Amino acid sequence: MKQIKILLIAVILTPVLFLFTAETSAEQRSVEGGGKAEFNLEAYRGKVVLLDFWASWCGPCREAFPWLNAMQRKYQGLGLEVIGINLDLSREEADQFLANTPAEFTLHYDPEGMLAKRYDLQGMPASYLFDRKGRLLITHTGFFKSETHQRELEIRQALRP
């Protein structure tokens, strides 16, 4: 009877323990880019990274681009790297979007959604802010102009030495 209780507890706690030990650093977050060049956040160690998932059909993504461009321009010299991950199935759809809404930051393509799956993406746009050591600091789903001041404060705080 005691062994059954121990086994039952182990079965119940194993998924819970997995949640608490899940790696949230950049080390395990990589994906093939559109040109099959590997994209790995580990390459950005030493920088604060704002990783943003977007797609051409996403209206709030279109609204977020001017703000993402502004953050890249304003804080790049302090060590911010904004990286957009496009999830369109067709590169042409992304290119049409970018013709009307240009990006002034690094772009990578993830049509298979490999990186999106690793982050358990729940909606778009979705952004992930990493510190200089590759640790995940904060996530946001959606884009609301009323929240841009708070998000910029989070970036500034992450950029502090």
mmCIF file of C-alpha atoms in Angstrom:
data_model
loop_
_atom_site.group_PDB
_atom_site.id
_atom_site.type_symbol
_atom_site.label_atom_id
_atom_site.label_comp_id
_atom_site.label_asym_id
_atom_site.label_seq_id
_atom_site.Cartn_x
_atom_site.Cartn_y
_atom_site.Cartn_z
ATOM 1 C CA MET A 1 0.000 0.000 0.000
ATOM 2 C CA LYS A 2 2.809 2.380 0.901
ATOM 3 C CA GLN A 3 4.561 1.658 -2.413
ATOM 4 C CA ILE A 4 1.382 2.446 -4.336
ATOM 5 C CA LYS A 5 1.096 5.815 -2.555
ATOM 6 C CA ILE A 6 4.716 6.636 -3.361
ATOM 7 C CA LEU A 7 4.223 5.644 -6.990
ATOM 8 C CA LEU A 8 1.034 7.713 -7.196
ATOM 9 C CA ILE A 9 2.769 10.765 -5.718
ATOM 10 C CA ALA A 10 5.667 10.352 -8.153
ATOM 11 C CA VAL A 11 3.282 10.170 -11.117
ATOM 12 C CA ILE A 12 1.450 13.296 -9.973
ATOM 13 C CA LEU A 13 4.546 15.339 -9.137
ATOM 14 C CA THR A 14 6.652 14.529 -12.198
ATOM 15 C CA PRO A 15 4.798 16.938 -14.543
ATOM 16 C CA VAL A 16 4.820 19.623 -11.835
ATOM 17 C CA LEU A 17 8.575 19.278 -11.364
ATOM 18 C CA PHE A 18 9.045 19.516 -15.122
ATOM 19 C CA LEU A 19 7.300 22.892 -15.130
ATOM 20 C CA PHE A 20 9.642 24.254 -12.493
ATOM 21 C CA THR A 21 12.800 22.947 -14.140
ATOM 22 C CA ALA A 22 11.951 24.009 -17.697
ATOM 23 C CA GLU A 23 14.845 25.913 -19.244
ATOM 24 C CA THR A 24 13.976 29.530 -19.973
ATOM 25 C CA SER A 25 17.406 30.671 -21.088
ATOM 26 C CA ALA A 26 18.393 31.333 -24.663
ATOM 27 C CA GLU A 27 20.580 28.223 -24.853
ATOM 28 C CA GLN A 28 17.819 25.900 -26.032
ATOM 29 C CA ARG A 29 15.974 28.387 -28.201
ATOM 30 C CA SER A 30 17.080 28.040 -31.795
ATOM 31 C CA VAL A 31 15.362 27.655 -35.137
ATOM 32 C CA GLU A 32 16.211 27.378 -38.800
ATOM 33 C CA GLY A 33 15.846 30.712 -40.556
ATOM 34 C CA GLY A 34 14.263 31.256 -43.954
ATOM 35 C CA GLY A 35 17.597 30.659 -45.665
ATOM 36 C CA LYS A 36 18.215 27.545 -43.555
ATOM 37 C CA ALA A 37 20.799 29.458 -41.516
ATOM 38 C CA GLU A 38 20.480 28.467 -37.898
ATOM 39 C CA PHE A 39 19.125 31.134 -35.585
ATOM 40 C CA ASN A 40 20.185 30.819 -31.977
ATOM 41 C CA LEU A 41 19.522 33.333 -29.225
ATOM 42 C CA GLU A 42 22.735 32.215 -27.555
ATOM 43 C CA ALA A 43 24.536 34.212 -30.261
ATOM 44 C CA TYR A 44 23.077 37.367 -28.698
ATOM 45 C CA ARG A 45 24.501 36.754 -25.215
ATOM 46 C CA GLY A 46 25.663 40.065 -23.767
ATOM 47 C CA LYS A 47 22.716 41.904 -25.307
ATOM 48 C CA VAL A 48 19.205 42.472 -24.087
ATOM 49 C CA VAL A 49 16.949 40.723 -26.598
ATOM 50 C CA LEU A 50 13.348 41.577 -27.378
ATOM 51 C CA LEU A 51 12.046 38.614 -29.367
ATOM 52 C CA ASP A 52 8.770 39.338 -31.163
ATOM 53 C CA PHE A 53 6.619 36.761 -32.988
ATOM 54 C CA TRP A 54 4.490 38.138 -35.835
ATOM 55 C CA ALA A 55 2.600 37.219 -38.999
ATOM 56 C CA SER A 56 1.332 39.159 -42.009
ATOM 57 C CA TRP A 57 -2.334 38.506 -41.175
ATOM 58 C CA CYS A 58 -1.979 39.853 -37.609
ATOM 59 C CA GLY A 59 -3.402 43.375 -37.264
ATOM 60 C CA PRO A 60 -1.822 44.126 -33.868
ATOM 61 C CA CYS A 61 1.536 42.971 -35.300
ATOM 62 C CA ARG A 62 1.259 45.738 -37.896
ATOM 63 C CA GLU A 63 0.583 48.232 -35.104
ATOM 64 C CA ALA A 64 3.580 46.996 -33.103
ATOM 65 C CA PHE A 65 6.193 47.444 -35.848
ATOM 66 C CA PRO A 66 6.608 51.245 -35.549
ATOM 67 C CA TRP A 67 7.126 50.861 -31.795
ATOM 68 C CA LEU A 68 9.586 47.975 -32.259
ATOM 69 C CA ASN A 69 11.486 50.079 -34.812
ATOM 70 C CA ALA A 70 11.590 52.994 -32.371
ATOM 71 C CA MET A 71 12.897 50.777 -29.553
ATOM 72 C CA GLN A 72 15.608 49.373 -31.834
ATOM 73 C CA ARG A 73 16.726 52.872 -32.887
ATOM 74 C CA LYS A 74 16.570 54.311 -29.382
ATOM 75 C CA TYR A 75 18.293 51.520 -27.429
ATOM 76 C CA GLN A 76 20.484 49.638 -29.892
ATOM 77 C CA GLY A 77 23.524 51.619 -28.763
ATOM 78 C CA LEU A 78 22.868 50.494 -25.186
ATOM 79 C CA GLY A 79 22.745 46.823 -26.129
ATOM 80 C CA LEU A 80 19.146 46.122 -27.183
ATOM 81 C CA GLU A 81 18.570 43.737 -30.069
ATOM 82 C CA VAL A 82 15.010 43.509 -31.388
ATOM 83 C CA ILE A 83 14.434 40.287 -33.317
ATOM 84 C CA GLY A 84 11.256 39.542 -35.234
ATOM 85 C CA ILE A 85 10.237 35.936 -35.845
ATOM 86 C CA ASN A 86 7.799 35.611 -38.739
ATOM 87 C CA LEU A 87 5.403 32.666 -38.668
ATOM 88 C CA ASP A 88 3.843 32.999 -42.127
ATOM 89 C CA LEU A 89 3.739 29.781 -44.129
ATOM 90 C CA SER A 90 4.747 31.742 -47.225
ATOM 91 C CA ARG A 91 7.777 34.021 -47.314
ATOM 92 C CA GLU A 92 5.983 36.072 -49.989
ATOM 93 C CA GLU A 93 3.227 36.989 -47.506
ATOM 94 C CA ALA A 94 5.842 38.244 -45.068
ATOM 95 C CA ASP A 95 7.604 40.196 -47.818
ATOM 96 C CA GLN A 96 4.329 41.898 -48.836
ATOM 97 C CA PHE A 97 3.722 42.867 -45.209
ATOM 98 C CA LEU A 98 7.260 44.260 -44.933
ATOM 99 C CA ALA A 99 6.871 46.278 -48.137
ATOM 100 C CA ASN A 100 4.141 48.286 -46.390
ATOM 101 C CA THR A 101 5.408 47.988 -42.820
ATOM 102 C CA PRO A 102 9.208 47.915 -42.883
ATOM 103 C CA ALA A 103 11.268 46.463 -40.053
ATOM 104 C CA GLU A 104 14.408 48.200 -38.814
ATOM 105 C CA PHE A 105 15.403 45.156 -36.789
ATOM 106 C CA THR A 106 16.657 41.628 -37.403
ATOM 107 C CA LEU A 107 14.151 39.219 -38.957
ATOM 108 C CA HIS A 108 14.039 35.441 -39.022
ATOM 109 C CA TYR A 109 11.453 33.135 -40.554
ATOM 110 C CA ASP A 110 9.887 30.159 -38.806
ATOM 111 C CA PRO A 111 7.207 28.820 -41.191
ATOM 112 C CA GLU A 112 7.181 25.440 -39.440
ATOM 113 C CA GLY A 113 6.596 27.147 -36.080
ATOM 114 C CA MET A 114 9.461 25.330 -34.352
ATOM 115 C CA LEU A 115 10.460 28.240 -32.136
ATOM 116 C CA ALA A 116 6.825 29.182 -31.529
ATOM 117 C CA LYS A 117 6.223 25.668 -30.183
ATOM 118 C CA ARG A 118 9.221 25.886 -27.877
ATOM 119 C CA TYR A 119 7.805 29.069 -26.378
ATOM 120 C CA ASP A 120 4.267 27.673 -26.211
ATOM 121 C CA LEU A 121 3.001 30.671 -28.155
ATOM 122 C CA GLN A 122 -0.556 31.559 -27.107
ATOM 123 C CA GLY A 123 -1.288 34.457 -29.446
ATOM 124 C CA MET A 124 0.250 37.169 -31.581
ATOM 125 C CA PRO A 125 2.049 39.327 -31.444
ATOM 126 C CA ALA A 126 3.972 37.772 -28.595
ATOM 127 C CA SER A 127 7.139 39.266 -27.184
ATOM 128 C CA TYR A 128 9.804 37.839 -24.910
ATOM 129 C CA LEU A 129 12.382 40.016 -23.165
ATOM 130 C CA PHE A 130 15.712 38.383 -22.282
ATOM 131 C CA ASP A 131 18.489 39.828 -20.142
ATOM 132 C CA ARG A 132 22.152 39.922 -21.159
ATOM 133 C CA LYS A 133 22.691 36.409 -19.795
ATOM 134 C CA GLY A 134 19.884 34.948 -21.889
ATOM 135 C CA ARG A 135 17.397 34.631 -19.028
ATOM 136 C CA LEU A 136 13.749 35.228 -19.833
ATOM 137 C CA LEU A 137 12.541 38.269 -17.907
ATOM 138 C CA ILE A 138 9.003 38.888 -19.107
ATOM 139 C CA THR A 139 6.516 37.945 -21.808
ATOM 140 C CA HIS A 140 3.620 39.808 -23.382
ATOM 141 C CA THR A 141 0.870 38.614 -25.696
ATOM 142 C CA GLY A 142 -0.868 41.198 -27.846
ATOM 143 C CA PHE A 143 0.076 44.796 -28.498
ATOM 144 C CA PHE A 144 -1.669 47.730 -26.883
ATOM 145 C CA LYS A 145 -0.459 51.298 -27.380
ATOM 146 C CA SER A 146 -1.540 52.048 -23.820
ATOM 147 C CA GLU A 147 1.119 49.584 -22.573
ATOM 148 C CA THR A 148 4.089 50.871 -24.574
ATOM 149 C CA HIS A 149 5.357 53.137 -21.780
ATOM 150 C CA GLN A 150 5.453 50.212 -19.321
ATOM 151 C CA ARG A 151 7.128 47.952 -21.878
ATOM 152 C CA GLU A 152 9.769 50.580 -22.566
ATOM 153 C CA LEU A 153 10.439 50.836 -18.825
ATOM 154 C CA GLU A 154 10.964 47.055 -18.749
ATOM 155 C CA ILE A 155 13.485 47.351 -21.580
ATOM 156 C CA ARG A 156 15.310 50.211 -19.865
ATOM 157 C CA GLN A 157 15.464 48.263 -16.622
ATOM 158 C CA ALA A 158 16.894 45.226 -18.451
ATOM 159 C CA LEU A 159 19.535 47.440 -20.088
ATOM 160 C CA ARG A 160 20.880 48.690 -16.763
ATOM 161 C CA PRO A 161 24.423 47.477 -16.079
#
